[in-house]
Amino acid sequence: ARKRRRGLIEKKRRDRINRCLVELRRLVPTALEKEGSSKLEKAEILHLTVEHLKWLRSTSGQSRSDVTDYRAAGFQECLTEVAKYMATINND
């Protein structure tokens, strides 16, 4: 009974790993591109995931500055609209 329980626990662990690998394959763009050519090995999926995360890290600084620029532009636009509104109230 103990041996059977260990086997069941190990099977659940392997199934969980496999489900996560399938999810990684679906989430990582480079894995999807390569999948069409042949079935990806688990190690290849993990490798592509690491490469994709490194790429995201290297580009994250650029995207944050873009977000900051949009935020500043939105704030400026809001100030302009409030000033226009205040001008119409003061003229009445």
PDB file of C-alpha atoms in Angstrom:
ATOM      1  CA  ALA A   1       0.000   0.000   0.000  1.00  0.00           C
ATOM      2  CA  ARG A   2       2.833   2.365   0.842  1.00  0.00           C
ATOM      3  CA  LYS A   3       4.588   1.688  -2.457  1.00  0.00           C
ATOM      4  CA  ARG A   4       1.365   2.269  -4.375  1.00  0.00           C
ATOM      5  CA  ARG A   5       0.792   5.564  -2.550  1.00  0.00           C
ATOM      6  CA  ARG A   6       4.316   6.737  -3.408  1.00  0.00           C
ATOM      7  CA  GLY A   7       3.703   5.833  -7.038  1.00  0.00           C
ATOM      8  CA  LEU A   8       0.458   7.798  -7.035  1.00  0.00           C
ATOM      9  CA  ILE A   9       2.151  10.834  -5.487  1.00  0.00           C
ATOM     10  CA  GLU A  10       4.945  10.638  -8.070  1.00  0.00           C
ATOM     11  CA  LYS A  11       2.415  10.357 -10.917  1.00  0.00           C
ATOM     12  CA  LYS A  12       0.582  13.452  -9.666  1.00  0.00           C
ATOM     13  CA  ARG A  13       3.895  15.322  -9.496  1.00  0.00           C
ATOM     14  CA  ARG A  14       4.803  14.323 -13.074  1.00  0.00           C
ATOM     15  CA  ASP A  15       1.327  15.235 -14.320  1.00  0.00           C
ATOM     16  CA  ARG A  16       1.609  18.656 -12.691  1.00  0.00           C
ATOM     17  CA  ILE A  17       5.016  19.250 -14.281  1.00  0.00           C
ATOM     18  CA  ASN A  18       3.670  18.201 -17.678  1.00  0.00           C
ATOM     19  CA  ARG A  19       0.639  20.500 -17.374  1.00  0.00           C
ATOM     20  CA  CYS A  20       2.934  23.402 -16.526  1.00  0.00           C
ATOM     21  CA  LEU A  21       5.189  22.609 -19.484  1.00  0.00           C
ATOM     22  CA  VAL A  22       2.181  22.587 -21.808  1.00  0.00           C
ATOM     23  CA  GLU A  23       1.172  25.967 -20.386  1.00  0.00           C
ATOM     24  CA  LEU A  24       4.703  27.343 -20.867  1.00  0.00           C
ATOM     25  CA  ARG A  25       4.714  26.107 -24.462  1.00  0.00           C
ATOM     26  CA  ARG A  26       1.467  27.976 -25.017  1.00  0.00           C
ATOM     27  CA  LEU A  27       2.641  31.191 -23.310  1.00  0.00           C
ATOM     28  CA  VAL A  28       6.140  31.568 -24.769  1.00  0.00           C
ATOM     29  CA  PRO A  29       5.993  32.956 -28.327  1.00  0.00           C
ATOM     30  CA  THR A  30       9.251  31.347 -29.505  1.00  0.00           C
ATOM     31  CA  ALA A  31       8.028  27.956 -28.314  1.00  0.00           C
ATOM     32  CA  LEU A  32       4.893  28.324 -30.426  1.00  0.00           C
ATOM     33  CA  GLU A  33       6.981  29.204 -33.480  1.00  0.00           C
ATOM     34  CA  LYS A  34       9.233  26.171 -33.084  1.00  0.00           C
ATOM     35  CA  GLU A  35       6.424  23.776 -32.209  1.00  0.00           C
ATOM     36  CA  GLY A  36       5.270  23.487 -35.807  1.00  0.00           C
ATOM     37  CA  SER A  37       8.575  22.048 -36.975  1.00  0.00           C
ATOM     38  CA  SER A  38       8.723  19.214 -34.436  1.00  0.00           C
ATOM     39  CA  LYS A  39       7.570  18.211 -30.989  1.00  0.00           C
ATOM     40  CA  LEU A  40       9.502  20.179 -28.401  1.00  0.00           C
ATOM     41  CA  GLU A  41      11.356  18.354 -25.662  1.00  0.00           C
ATOM     42  CA  LYS A  42      10.772  19.446 -22.080  1.00  0.00           C
ATOM     43  CA  ALA A  43      14.313  20.801 -21.824  1.00  0.00           C
ATOM     44  CA  GLU A  44      13.791  22.857 -24.995  1.00  0.00           C
ATOM     45  CA  ILE A  45      10.569  24.356 -23.614  1.00  0.00           C
ATOM     46  CA  LEU A  46      12.397  25.351 -20.426  1.00  0.00           C
ATOM     47  CA  HIS A  47      15.305  26.783 -22.412  1.00  0.00           C
ATOM     48  CA  LEU A  48      13.000  28.861 -24.624  1.00  0.00           C
ATOM     49  CA  THR A  49      11.168  30.092 -21.529  1.00  0.00           C
ATOM     50  CA  VAL A  50      14.417  31.236 -19.912  1.00  0.00           C
ATOM     51  CA  GLU A  51      15.469  33.004 -23.122  1.00  0.00           C
ATOM     52  CA  HIS A  52      12.095  34.710 -23.397  1.00  0.00           C
ATOM     53  CA  LEU A  53      12.241  35.889 -19.771  1.00  0.00           C
ATOM     54  CA  LYS A  54      15.740  37.273 -20.322  1.00  0.00           C
ATOM     55  CA  TRP A  55      14.484  39.122 -23.395  1.00  0.00           C
ATOM     56  CA  LEU A  56      11.540  40.539 -21.429  1.00  0.00           C
ATOM     57  CA  ARG A  57      13.885  41.716 -18.691  1.00  0.00           C
ATOM     58  CA  SER A  58      16.156  43.465 -21.197  1.00  0.00           C
ATOM     59  CA  THR A  59      13.248  45.290 -22.846  1.00  0.00           C
ATOM     60  CA  SER A  60      11.343  46.148 -19.659  1.00  0.00           C
ATOM     61  CA  GLY A  61      13.277  49.388 -19.098  1.00  0.00           C
ATOM     62  CA  GLN A  62      12.242  50.671 -22.506  1.00  0.00           C
ATOM     63  CA  SER A  63       8.572  49.882 -22.013  1.00  0.00           C
ATOM     64  CA  ARG A  64       8.521  51.545 -18.585  1.00  0.00           C
ATOM     65  CA  SER A  65       9.762  54.813 -20.071  1.00  0.00           C
ATOM     66  CA  ASP A  66       7.030  54.559 -22.717  1.00  0.00           C
ATOM     67  CA  VAL A  67       4.425  54.112 -19.981  1.00  0.00           C
ATOM     68  CA  THR A  68       5.825  57.107 -18.119  1.00  0.00           C
ATOM     69  CA  ASP A  69       5.642  59.195 -21.309  1.00  0.00           C
ATOM     70  CA  TYR A  70       1.987  58.220 -21.836  1.00  0.00           C
ATOM     71  CA  ARG A  71       1.198  59.026 -18.212  1.00  0.00           C
ATOM     72  CA  ALA A  72       2.820  62.461 -18.471  1.00  0.00           C
ATOM     73  CA  ALA A  73       1.037  63.162 -21.766  1.00  0.00           C
ATOM     74  CA  GLY A  74      -2.300  62.112 -20.261  1.00  0.00           C
ATOM     75  CA  PHE A  75      -1.729  64.303 -17.228  1.00  0.00           C
ATOM     76  CA  GLN A  76      -0.857  67.272 -19.452  1.00  0.00           C
ATOM     77  CA  GLU A  77      -3.975  66.699 -21.566  1.00  0.00           C
ATOM     78  CA  CYS A  78      -6.081  66.566 -18.414  1.00  0.00           C
ATOM     79  CA  LEU A  79      -4.607  69.869 -17.202  1.00  0.00           C
ATOM     80  CA  THR A  80      -5.388  71.474 -20.558  1.00  0.00           C
ATOM     81  CA  GLU A  81      -9.009  70.277 -20.449  1.00  0.00           C
ATOM     82  CA  VAL A  82      -9.472  71.514 -16.870  1.00  0.00           C
ATOM     83  CA  ALA A  83      -8.020  74.907 -17.827  1.00  0.00           C
ATOM     84  CA  LYS A  84     -10.432  75.150 -20.794  1.00  0.00           C
ATOM     85  CA  TYR A  85     -13.367  74.231 -18.567  1.00  0.00           C
ATOM     86  CA  MET A  86     -12.345  76.753 -15.901  1.00  0.00           C
ATOM     87  CA  ALA A  87     -12.065  79.437 -18.582  1.00  0.00           C
ATOM     88  CA  THR A  88     -15.640  78.774 -19.758  1.00  0.00           C
ATOM     89  CA  ILE A  89     -16.943  78.935 -16.170  1.00  0.00           C
ATOM     90  CA  ASN A  90     -15.150  82.218 -15.495  1.00  0.00           C
ATOM     91  CA  ASN A  91     -16.526  83.755 -18.716  1.00  0.00           C
ATOM     92  CA  ASP A  92     -20.141  83.053 -17.742  1.00  0.00           C
TER      93      ASP A  92
END
